[in-house]
Short mmCIF file of N, CA and C in Angstrom, two decimals:
data_model
loop_
_atom_site.label_atom_id
_atom_site.label_comp_id
_atom_site.label_asym_id
_atom_site.label_seq_id
_atom_site.Cartn_x
_atom_site.Cartn_y
_atom_site.Cartn_z
N GLY A 1 28.45 183.05 -24.86
CA GLY A 1 28.47 183.00 -23.44
C GLY A 1 27.36 183.83 -22.84
N ILE A 2 27.14 183.61 -21.58
CA ILE A 2 26.10 184.33 -20.85
C ILE A 2 26.77 185.15 -19.76
N LEU A 3 26.28 186.37 -19.60
CA LEU A 3 26.79 187.25 -18.56
C LEU A 3 25.60 187.75 -17.77
N ILE A 4 25.58 187.47 -16.48
CA ILE A 4 24.49 187.90 -15.60
C ILE A 4 25.09 188.82 -14.54
N LEU A 5 24.56 190.02 -14.45
CA LEU A 5 25.05 190.98 -13.47
C LEU A 5 23.92 191.43 -12.56
N SER A 6 24.18 191.44 -11.27
CA SER A 6 23.22 191.96 -10.31
C SER A 6 23.25 193.49 -10.38
N PRO A 7 22.22 194.15 -9.86
CA PRO A 7 22.26 195.62 -9.82
C PRO A 7 23.50 196.14 -9.07
N ARG A 8 23.92 195.43 -8.02
CA ARG A 8 25.10 195.85 -7.27
C ARG A 8 26.36 195.73 -8.13
N ALA A 9 26.43 194.66 -8.93
CA ALA A 9 27.59 194.49 -9.82
C ALA A 9 27.63 195.60 -10.86
N VAL A 10 26.47 195.97 -11.40
CA VAL A 10 26.40 197.05 -12.38
C VAL A 10 26.87 198.35 -11.73
N GLU A 11 26.41 198.60 -10.51
CA GLU A 11 26.81 199.83 -9.80
C GLU A 11 28.33 199.86 -9.60
N ARG A 12 28.90 198.74 -9.21
CA ARG A 12 30.36 198.68 -9.01
C ARG A 12 31.09 198.92 -10.32
N LEU A 13 30.61 198.32 -11.40
CA LEU A 13 31.24 198.54 -12.70
C LEU A 13 31.21 200.01 -13.10
N GLU A 14 30.09 200.67 -12.80
CA GLU A 14 29.93 202.07 -13.21
C GLU A 14 30.68 203.04 -12.29
N THR A 15 31.09 202.59 -11.11
CA THR A 15 31.76 203.51 -10.18
C THR A 15 33.23 203.18 -9.96
N TYR A 16 33.68 202.03 -10.38
CA TYR A 16 35.07 201.62 -10.14
C TYR A 16 35.89 201.80 -11.42
N THR A 17 37.04 202.41 -11.28
CA THR A 17 37.97 202.55 -12.40
C THR A 17 39.25 201.81 -12.02
N PRO A 18 39.57 200.74 -12.75
CA PRO A 18 40.79 199.99 -12.43
C PRO A 18 42.03 200.86 -12.60
N ALA A 19 43.06 200.54 -11.84
CA ALA A 19 44.32 201.29 -11.89
C ALA A 19 45.14 200.91 -13.12
N TRP A 20 44.73 199.94 -13.86
CA TRP A 20 45.45 199.48 -15.04
C TRP A 20 44.49 199.43 -16.22
N PRO A 21 45.02 199.48 -17.44
CA PRO A 21 44.14 199.41 -18.61
C PRO A 21 43.60 198.00 -18.80
N LEU A 22 42.35 197.90 -19.22
CA LEU A 22 41.73 196.60 -19.50
C LEU A 22 41.65 196.40 -21.00
N PRO A 23 41.91 195.18 -21.48
CA PRO A 23 41.71 194.91 -22.90
C PRO A 23 40.25 195.18 -23.27
N LYS A 24 40.02 195.59 -24.50
CA LYS A 24 38.68 195.97 -24.93
C LYS A 24 37.65 194.87 -24.66
N ILE A 25 38.05 193.63 -24.83
CA ILE A 25 37.10 192.54 -24.65
C ILE A 25 36.57 192.43 -23.22
N PHE A 26 37.31 192.99 -22.23
CA PHE A 26 36.88 192.92 -20.84
C PHE A 26 36.17 194.19 -20.37
N ARG A 27 36.10 195.17 -21.21
CA ARG A 27 35.46 196.41 -20.81
C ARG A 27 33.94 196.29 -20.92
N LEU A 28 33.26 196.55 -19.82
CA LEU A 28 31.80 196.49 -19.81
C LEU A 28 31.19 197.87 -19.63
N THR A 29 32.05 198.88 -19.44
CA THR A 29 31.55 200.24 -19.27
C THR A 29 32.31 201.18 -20.20
N SER A 30 31.66 202.30 -20.47
CA SER A 30 32.26 203.38 -21.24
C SER A 30 31.77 204.69 -20.65
N LYS A 31 32.71 205.55 -20.29
CA LYS A 31 32.38 206.85 -19.70
C LYS A 31 31.48 206.70 -18.47
N GLY A 32 31.79 205.67 -17.65
CA GLY A 32 31.07 205.49 -16.39
C GLY A 32 29.70 204.86 -16.51
N LYS A 33 29.32 204.39 -17.67
CA LYS A 33 28.01 203.76 -17.87
C LYS A 33 28.20 202.37 -18.48
N LEU A 34 27.33 201.45 -18.11
CA LEU A 34 27.33 200.10 -18.65
C LEU A 34 27.13 200.18 -20.17
N ILE A 35 27.89 199.40 -20.92
CA ILE A 35 27.72 199.34 -22.37
C ILE A 35 26.57 198.37 -22.65
N GLU A 36 25.39 198.91 -22.89
CA GLU A 36 24.18 198.09 -23.08
C GLU A 36 24.29 197.16 -24.29
N GLY A 37 25.02 197.59 -25.33
CA GLY A 37 25.11 196.79 -26.56
C GLY A 37 25.67 195.41 -26.34
N ILE A 38 26.54 195.27 -25.33
CA ILE A 38 27.11 193.96 -25.03
C ILE A 38 26.01 192.96 -24.70
N PHE A 39 24.94 193.44 -24.11
CA PHE A 39 23.88 192.55 -23.63
C PHE A 39 22.80 192.30 -24.67
N VAL A 40 22.97 192.87 -25.85
CA VAL A 40 21.99 192.63 -26.92
C VAL A 40 22.65 192.06 -28.17
N GLY A 41 23.90 191.59 -28.02
CA GLY A 41 24.55 190.87 -29.11
C GLY A 41 25.45 191.68 -30.01
N GLU A 42 25.74 192.93 -29.67
CA GLU A 42 26.69 193.69 -30.48
C GLU A 42 28.07 193.09 -30.31
N THR A 43 28.87 193.12 -31.37
CA THR A 43 30.23 192.59 -31.26
C THR A 43 31.11 193.57 -30.51
N ILE A 44 32.03 193.02 -29.76
CA ILE A 44 32.98 193.85 -29.01
C ILE A 44 34.14 194.21 -29.92
N ASN A 45 34.67 193.24 -30.62
CA ASN A 45 35.72 193.46 -31.60
C ASN A 45 35.22 192.96 -32.94
N THR A 46 35.66 193.57 -34.01
CA THR A 46 35.28 193.12 -35.34
C THR A 46 36.02 191.83 -35.63
N PRO A 47 35.30 190.75 -35.92
CA PRO A 47 36.00 189.50 -36.22
C PRO A 47 36.75 189.62 -37.54
N SER A 48 37.89 188.96 -37.62
CA SER A 48 38.66 188.96 -38.85
C SER A 48 37.85 188.26 -39.94
N MET A 49 37.71 188.91 -41.06
CA MET A 49 36.96 188.31 -42.17
C MET A 49 37.69 187.09 -42.72
N LEU A 50 39.01 187.06 -42.57
CA LEU A 50 39.76 185.89 -42.99
C LEU A 50 39.36 184.68 -42.13
N CYS A 51 39.17 184.89 -40.83
CA CYS A 51 38.72 183.81 -39.94
C CYS A 51 37.33 183.32 -40.33
N VAL A 52 36.46 184.26 -40.65
CA VAL A 52 35.10 183.90 -41.05
C VAL A 52 35.14 183.09 -42.34
N GLU A 53 35.92 183.54 -43.31
CA GLU A 53 36.03 182.82 -44.58
C GLU A 53 36.65 181.44 -44.37
N ASP A 54 37.67 181.36 -43.52
CA ASP A 54 38.30 180.08 -43.23
C ASP A 54 37.29 179.11 -42.62
N TYR A 55 36.44 179.62 -41.74
CA TYR A 55 35.42 178.77 -41.12
C TYR A 55 34.42 178.27 -42.16
N ILE A 56 34.04 179.15 -43.10
CA ILE A 56 33.11 178.74 -44.16
C ILE A 56 33.74 177.64 -45.02
N VAL A 57 35.02 177.79 -45.35
CA VAL A 57 35.72 176.76 -46.13
C VAL A 57 35.74 175.44 -45.36
N ALA A 58 36.02 175.52 -44.06
CA ALA A 58 36.05 174.30 -43.24
C ALA A 58 34.68 173.62 -43.20
N LEU A 59 33.63 174.41 -43.06
CA LEU A 59 32.28 173.83 -43.04
C LEU A 59 31.92 173.19 -44.38
N LYS A 60 32.31 173.83 -45.47
CA LYS A 60 32.04 173.26 -46.80
C LYS A 60 32.81 171.95 -46.99
N TRP A 61 34.07 171.94 -46.51
CA TRP A 61 34.86 170.71 -46.58
C TRP A 61 34.19 169.60 -45.79
N ALA A 62 33.76 169.92 -44.58
CA ALA A 62 33.10 168.92 -43.73
C ALA A 62 31.85 168.39 -44.40
N GLN A 63 31.08 169.27 -44.98
CA GLN A 63 29.86 168.85 -45.67
C GLN A 63 30.20 167.97 -46.87
N ALA A 64 31.25 168.33 -47.61
CA ALA A 64 31.62 167.58 -48.81
C ALA A 64 32.10 166.16 -48.50
N ILE A 65 32.69 165.94 -47.33
CA ILE A 65 33.17 164.59 -47.01
C ILE A 65 32.11 163.74 -46.31
N GLY A 66 30.94 164.32 -46.05
CA GLY A 66 29.88 163.53 -45.44
C GLY A 66 29.34 164.08 -44.14
N GLY A 67 29.73 165.29 -43.78
CA GLY A 67 29.17 165.93 -42.59
C GLY A 67 29.67 165.34 -41.28
N LEU A 68 28.86 165.53 -40.26
CA LEU A 68 29.23 165.10 -38.91
C LEU A 68 29.58 163.61 -38.82
N PRO A 69 28.82 162.72 -39.46
CA PRO A 69 29.21 161.29 -39.36
C PRO A 69 30.61 161.03 -39.92
N ALA A 70 30.97 161.69 -41.00
CA ALA A 70 32.30 161.48 -41.58
C ALA A 70 33.38 162.08 -40.68
N LEU A 71 33.11 163.24 -40.09
CA LEU A 71 34.08 163.84 -39.18
C LEU A 71 34.31 162.93 -37.98
N MET A 72 33.24 162.39 -37.45
CA MET A 72 33.36 161.49 -36.30
C MET A 72 34.12 160.23 -36.68
N ALA A 73 33.88 159.70 -37.86
CA ALA A 73 34.56 158.48 -38.31
C ALA A 73 36.06 158.74 -38.46
N ARG A 74 36.42 159.92 -38.98
CA ARG A 74 37.84 160.25 -39.13
C ARG A 74 38.53 160.33 -37.76
N ALA A 75 37.90 161.03 -36.82
CA ALA A 75 38.49 161.14 -35.47
C ALA A 75 38.59 159.76 -34.82
N ASN A 76 37.55 158.95 -34.98
CA ASN A 76 37.58 157.61 -34.40
C ASN A 76 38.70 156.76 -35.00
N ALA A 77 38.89 156.83 -36.32
CA ALA A 77 39.94 156.05 -36.97
C ALA A 77 41.32 156.52 -36.50
N ASN A 78 41.50 157.82 -36.36
CA ASN A 78 42.79 158.35 -35.87
C ASN A 78 43.07 157.86 -34.46
N ALA A 79 42.06 157.96 -33.60
CA ALA A 79 42.24 157.53 -32.20
C ALA A 79 42.49 156.03 -32.14
N GLU A 80 41.76 155.27 -32.92
CA GLU A 80 41.95 153.80 -32.94
C GLU A 80 43.38 153.44 -33.30
N ALA A 81 43.96 154.17 -34.25
CA ALA A 81 45.35 153.89 -34.65
C ALA A 81 46.28 154.09 -33.46
N VAL A 82 46.06 155.14 -32.70
CA VAL A 82 46.90 155.41 -31.52
C VAL A 82 46.64 154.36 -30.45
N TRP A 83 45.37 154.04 -30.22
CA TRP A 83 45.05 153.03 -29.20
C TRP A 83 45.65 151.67 -29.56
N ASP A 84 45.56 151.29 -30.84
CA ASP A 84 46.14 150.02 -31.29
C ASP A 84 47.65 150.03 -31.09
N PHE A 85 48.28 151.16 -31.38
CA PHE A 85 49.71 151.33 -31.17
C PHE A 85 50.05 151.07 -29.70
N CYS A 86 49.28 151.66 -28.81
CA CYS A 86 49.50 151.47 -27.36
C CYS A 86 49.30 150.01 -26.96
N ASP A 87 48.24 149.41 -27.47
CA ASP A 87 47.93 148.02 -27.11
C ASP A 87 49.04 147.06 -27.55
N ALA A 88 49.77 147.42 -28.59
CA ALA A 88 50.82 146.55 -29.12
C ALA A 88 52.17 146.78 -28.44
N ARG A 89 52.24 147.70 -27.50
CA ARG A 89 53.51 148.02 -26.85
C ARG A 89 53.34 148.02 -25.33
N PRO A 90 54.18 147.26 -24.65
CA PRO A 90 54.05 147.19 -23.19
C PRO A 90 54.53 148.46 -22.48
N TRP A 91 55.18 149.36 -23.19
CA TRP A 91 55.77 150.56 -22.60
C TRP A 91 54.90 151.80 -22.70
N PHE A 92 53.69 151.65 -23.25
CA PHE A 92 52.86 152.81 -23.54
C PHE A 92 51.40 152.46 -23.28
N ALA A 93 50.64 153.39 -22.71
CA ALA A 93 49.22 153.11 -22.43
C ALA A 93 48.41 154.39 -22.51
N ASN A 94 47.12 154.22 -22.69
CA ASN A 94 46.20 155.35 -22.66
C ASN A 94 46.10 155.84 -21.22
N LEU A 95 46.14 157.14 -21.03
CA LEU A 95 46.02 157.69 -19.68
C LEU A 95 44.65 157.35 -19.08
N ALA A 96 43.62 157.36 -19.91
CA ALA A 96 42.27 156.99 -19.45
C ALA A 96 42.19 155.47 -19.47
N THR A 97 42.20 154.87 -18.29
CA THR A 97 42.20 153.41 -18.21
C THR A 97 40.85 152.81 -18.59
N ASP A 98 39.78 153.55 -18.40
CA ASP A 98 38.45 153.09 -18.78
C ASP A 98 38.17 153.53 -20.22
N PRO A 99 38.03 152.57 -21.15
CA PRO A 99 37.78 152.95 -22.54
C PRO A 99 36.59 153.89 -22.73
N ALA A 100 35.63 153.84 -21.84
CA ALA A 100 34.45 154.70 -21.96
C ALA A 100 34.78 156.17 -21.74
N THR A 101 35.91 156.46 -21.09
CA THR A 101 36.26 157.86 -20.82
C THR A 101 37.37 158.38 -21.73
N ARG A 102 37.79 157.58 -22.69
CA ARG A 102 38.85 158.00 -23.61
C ARG A 102 38.35 159.05 -24.59
N SER A 103 39.18 160.02 -24.84
CA SER A 103 38.88 161.02 -25.87
C SER A 103 39.31 160.48 -27.21
N ASN A 104 38.52 160.75 -28.24
CA ASN A 104 38.92 160.35 -29.59
C ASN A 104 39.55 161.53 -30.34
N THR A 105 39.71 162.65 -29.67
CA THR A 105 40.34 163.80 -30.31
C THR A 105 41.67 164.12 -29.63
N SER A 106 41.67 164.44 -28.36
CA SER A 106 42.90 164.71 -27.64
C SER A 106 43.27 163.46 -26.85
N VAL A 107 44.00 162.58 -27.50
CA VAL A 107 44.34 161.28 -26.92
C VAL A 107 45.54 161.46 -26.00
N CYS A 108 45.33 161.22 -24.71
CA CYS A 108 46.37 161.40 -23.70
C CYS A 108 46.96 160.03 -23.35
N LEU A 109 48.29 159.99 -23.32
CA LEU A 109 49.01 158.73 -23.16
C LEU A 109 50.07 158.84 -22.08
N LYS A 110 50.46 157.67 -21.56
CA LYS A 110 51.51 157.65 -20.53
C LYS A 110 52.50 156.54 -20.84
N PHE A 111 53.75 156.76 -20.43
CA PHE A 111 54.78 155.75 -20.57
C PHE A 111 54.71 154.84 -19.35
N THR A 112 54.81 153.53 -19.58
CA THR A 112 54.65 152.57 -18.50
C THR A 112 55.89 151.70 -18.29
N ASP A 113 56.95 151.97 -19.03
CA ASP A 113 58.16 151.16 -18.92
C ASP A 113 58.77 151.34 -17.53
N PRO A 114 59.05 150.24 -16.81
CA PRO A 114 59.58 150.36 -15.44
C PRO A 114 60.99 150.96 -15.38
N ARG A 115 61.69 151.01 -16.50
CA ARG A 115 63.04 151.60 -16.50
C ARG A 115 62.99 153.13 -16.40
N ILE A 116 61.81 153.70 -16.61
CA ILE A 116 61.67 155.16 -16.57
C ILE A 116 61.47 155.57 -15.11
N THR A 117 62.42 156.28 -14.56
CA THR A 117 62.32 156.71 -13.16
C THR A 117 61.83 158.15 -13.03
N ASP A 118 62.01 158.95 -14.06
CA ASP A 118 61.53 160.33 -14.07
C ASP A 118 60.62 160.50 -15.29
N GLY A 119 59.35 160.20 -15.08
CA GLY A 119 58.38 160.21 -16.17
C GLY A 119 58.25 161.54 -16.87
N GLU A 120 58.31 162.61 -16.10
CA GLU A 120 58.16 163.94 -16.69
C GLU A 120 59.32 164.27 -17.63
N SER A 121 60.53 164.03 -17.18
CA SER A 121 61.70 164.29 -18.03
C SER A 121 61.72 163.41 -19.26
N PHE A 122 61.35 162.15 -19.07
CA PHE A 122 61.35 161.22 -20.19
C PHE A 122 60.33 161.65 -21.24
N ALA A 123 59.12 161.96 -20.81
CA ALA A 123 58.07 162.36 -21.75
C ALA A 123 58.45 163.64 -22.48
N LYS A 124 59.04 164.59 -21.76
CA LYS A 124 59.49 165.84 -22.40
C LYS A 124 60.57 165.57 -23.43
N ALA A 125 61.48 164.65 -23.12
CA ALA A 125 62.55 164.33 -24.05
C ALA A 125 62.00 163.69 -25.33
N VAL A 126 61.03 162.80 -25.18
CA VAL A 126 60.41 162.17 -26.36
C VAL A 126 59.68 163.23 -27.18
N ALA A 127 58.92 164.09 -26.53
CA ALA A 127 58.20 165.15 -27.24
C ALA A 127 59.17 166.07 -27.97
N LYS A 128 60.29 166.38 -27.32
CA LYS A 128 61.29 167.26 -27.93
C LYS A 128 61.92 166.60 -29.16
N ARG A 129 62.18 165.30 -29.08
CA ARG A 129 62.73 164.58 -30.24
C ARG A 129 61.76 164.62 -31.41
N LEU A 130 60.49 164.40 -31.13
CA LEU A 130 59.48 164.42 -32.20
C LEU A 130 59.39 165.80 -32.84
N GLU A 131 59.45 166.83 -32.01
CA GLU A 131 59.40 168.20 -32.54
C GLU A 131 60.65 168.51 -33.37
N LYS A 132 61.81 168.12 -32.87
CA LYS A 132 63.06 168.38 -33.57
C LYS A 132 63.05 167.74 -34.96
N GLU A 133 62.43 166.58 -35.07
CA GLU A 133 62.35 165.89 -36.36
C GLU A 133 61.23 166.45 -37.25
N GLY A 134 60.41 167.34 -36.68
CA GLY A 134 59.34 167.97 -37.47
C GLY A 134 58.14 167.07 -37.71
N VAL A 135 57.95 166.07 -36.84
CA VAL A 135 56.85 165.13 -37.06
C VAL A 135 55.69 165.31 -36.09
N ALA A 136 55.91 166.00 -34.98
CA ALA A 136 54.83 166.23 -34.01
C ALA A 136 55.18 167.46 -33.18
N PHE A 137 54.23 168.35 -33.05
CA PHE A 137 54.44 169.58 -32.30
C PHE A 137 53.45 169.68 -31.16
N ASP A 138 53.88 170.22 -30.04
CA ASP A 138 53.02 170.45 -28.89
C ASP A 138 52.32 169.17 -28.44
N VAL A 139 53.08 168.09 -28.33
CA VAL A 139 52.50 166.81 -27.92
C VAL A 139 52.76 166.48 -26.46
N GLY A 140 53.45 167.36 -25.75
CA GLY A 140 53.67 167.13 -24.33
C GLY A 140 52.36 167.19 -23.56
N ALA A 141 52.30 166.47 -22.47
CA ALA A 141 51.09 166.46 -21.63
C ALA A 141 50.81 167.87 -21.12
N TYR A 142 49.56 168.13 -20.81
CA TYR A 142 49.20 169.40 -20.20
C TYR A 142 49.97 169.57 -18.90
N ARG A 143 50.27 170.81 -18.55
CA ARG A 143 51.10 171.11 -17.38
C ARG A 143 50.60 170.43 -16.10
N ASP A 144 49.30 170.41 -15.87
CA ASP A 144 48.76 169.84 -14.63
C ASP A 144 48.37 168.36 -14.77
N ALA A 145 48.63 167.78 -15.93
CA ALA A 145 48.29 166.37 -16.16
C ALA A 145 49.48 165.49 -15.78
N PRO A 146 49.24 164.20 -15.59
CA PRO A 146 50.36 163.28 -15.35
C PRO A 146 51.33 163.31 -16.54
N PRO A 147 52.59 162.97 -16.32
CA PRO A 147 53.56 162.99 -17.42
C PRO A 147 53.14 162.07 -18.56
N GLY A 148 53.37 162.52 -19.76
CA GLY A 148 53.04 161.71 -20.93
C GLY A 148 52.94 162.56 -22.17
N LEU A 149 52.16 162.09 -23.11
CA LEU A 149 51.97 162.79 -24.37
C LEU A 149 50.48 162.96 -24.63
N ARG A 150 50.15 163.93 -25.47
CA ARG A 150 48.78 164.06 -25.96
C ARG A 150 48.86 164.27 -27.45
N ILE A 151 48.09 163.50 -28.16
CA ILE A 151 48.13 163.51 -29.62
C ILE A 151 46.77 163.95 -30.14
N TRP A 152 46.78 164.98 -30.97
CA TRP A 152 45.52 165.47 -31.54
C TRP A 152 45.11 164.53 -32.67
N CYS A 153 43.93 163.94 -32.51
CA CYS A 153 43.41 162.97 -33.48
C CYS A 153 42.12 163.46 -34.12
N GLY A 154 41.85 164.75 -34.05
CA GLY A 154 40.62 165.30 -34.60
C GLY A 154 40.46 165.03 -36.08
N ALA A 155 39.28 165.32 -36.58
CA ALA A 155 38.90 164.98 -37.95
C ALA A 155 39.72 165.68 -39.01
N THR A 156 40.38 166.77 -38.69
CA THR A 156 41.17 167.48 -39.69
C THR A 156 42.55 166.87 -39.89
N VAL A 157 42.89 165.87 -39.09
CA VAL A 157 44.18 165.20 -39.20
C VAL A 157 44.01 163.97 -40.08
N GLU A 158 44.95 163.79 -41.00
CA GLU A 158 44.91 162.62 -41.88
C GLU A 158 45.42 161.39 -41.12
N LEU A 159 44.76 160.27 -41.30
CA LEU A 159 45.17 159.02 -40.67
C LEU A 159 46.60 158.66 -41.07
N SER A 160 46.97 158.93 -42.30
CA SER A 160 48.34 158.62 -42.75
C SER A 160 49.37 159.43 -41.96
N ASP A 161 49.01 160.64 -41.56
CA ASP A 161 49.93 161.44 -40.74
C ASP A 161 50.05 160.87 -39.33
N ILE A 162 48.94 160.39 -38.79
CA ILE A 162 48.97 159.76 -37.46
C ILE A 162 49.86 158.52 -37.50
N THR A 163 49.65 157.66 -38.49
CA THR A 163 50.44 156.41 -38.54
C THR A 163 51.92 156.71 -38.80
N ALA A 164 52.22 157.71 -39.62
CA ALA A 164 53.63 158.08 -39.84
C ALA A 164 54.25 158.59 -38.54
N MET A 165 53.52 159.41 -37.80
CA MET A 165 54.03 159.94 -36.53
C MET A 165 54.26 158.81 -35.53
N LEU A 166 53.40 157.81 -35.54
CA LEU A 166 53.56 156.70 -34.58
C LEU A 166 54.87 155.94 -34.81
N GLY A 167 55.28 155.82 -36.05
CA GLY A 167 56.58 155.20 -36.33
C GLY A 167 57.72 156.02 -35.72
N TRP A 168 57.61 157.32 -35.83
CA TRP A 168 58.60 158.20 -35.22
C TRP A 168 58.53 158.13 -33.70
N LEU A 169 57.35 157.97 -33.15
CA LEU A 169 57.19 157.86 -31.70
C LEU A 169 57.90 156.59 -31.20
N ASP A 170 57.75 155.52 -31.94
CA ASP A 170 58.44 154.27 -31.59
C ASP A 170 59.95 154.51 -31.55
N TRP A 171 60.46 155.17 -32.59
CA TRP A 171 61.88 155.49 -32.66
C TRP A 171 62.31 156.39 -31.49
N ALA A 172 61.53 157.45 -31.21
CA ALA A 172 61.89 158.38 -30.14
C ALA A 172 61.92 157.68 -28.79
N PHE A 173 60.94 156.81 -28.53
CA PHE A 173 60.93 156.06 -27.27
C PHE A 173 62.21 155.23 -27.15
N HIS A 174 62.50 154.44 -28.17
CA HIS A 174 63.66 153.54 -28.09
C HIS A 174 64.96 154.32 -28.00
N THR A 175 65.06 155.45 -28.66
CA THR A 175 66.26 156.27 -28.57
C THR A 175 66.45 156.77 -27.15
N GLU A 176 65.37 157.25 -26.54
CA GLU A 176 65.46 157.75 -25.17
C GLU A 176 65.71 156.63 -24.16
N ILE A 177 65.04 155.50 -24.31
CA ILE A 177 65.21 154.40 -23.35
C ILE A 177 66.61 153.82 -23.47
N ASP A 178 67.16 153.76 -24.70
CA ASP A 178 68.54 153.29 -24.88
C ASP A 178 69.51 154.24 -24.19
N GLY A 179 69.20 155.53 -24.24
CA GLY A 179 70.03 156.52 -23.56
C GLY A 179 70.01 156.32 -22.04
N LEU A 180 68.85 155.94 -21.50
CA LEU A 180 68.76 155.66 -20.07
C LEU A 180 69.60 154.44 -19.71
N SER A 181 69.52 153.40 -20.55
CA SER A 181 70.27 152.17 -20.30
C SER A 181 71.77 152.42 -20.35
N ALA A 182 72.20 153.24 -21.31
CA ALA A 182 73.63 153.53 -21.46
C ALA A 182 74.16 154.35 -20.28
N ALA A 183 73.28 155.21 -19.73
CA ALA A 183 73.70 156.05 -18.60
C ALA A 183 73.76 155.27 -17.29
N ALA A 184 73.07 154.14 -17.24
CA ALA A 184 73.00 153.37 -15.98
C ALA A 184 74.23 152.55 -15.72
#
């Protein structure tokens, strides 16, 4: 990231002491003076060596399967499976109606069945069913997004896991919609 401070901002940093403690990552001063090292690339916190090693392993894996083209192909295949699933069902659609704006990694979806009167509750119930069965976690739509699901289709996900989850999604939808019909 880039941090640009005016002389006035530097002066304020050096003269203002917050009434509460700041996490180390947000501290730009020490003993009333700007920490110059932050602006020349010194690390603020020591990165975990386990994280660094994990990243090296991930990069080696990516290189071994064919690099960026292979990673992109995996994400595309995962997203295609979800899109095909949606296309085959009248009750489900991609949130991005224009195919050119669809994400191939964080695929956002919406329920379109007219029997659903409370989309947010319905989507949460489906997501909860999937989580309870241990087949999909954190698939609820973002808090500020329209009600629905979001499925991670990135290159680190196996296509077989996506297709297995889609079968469970079909089951979760029908279980919830049958519950709505029975309550009516």
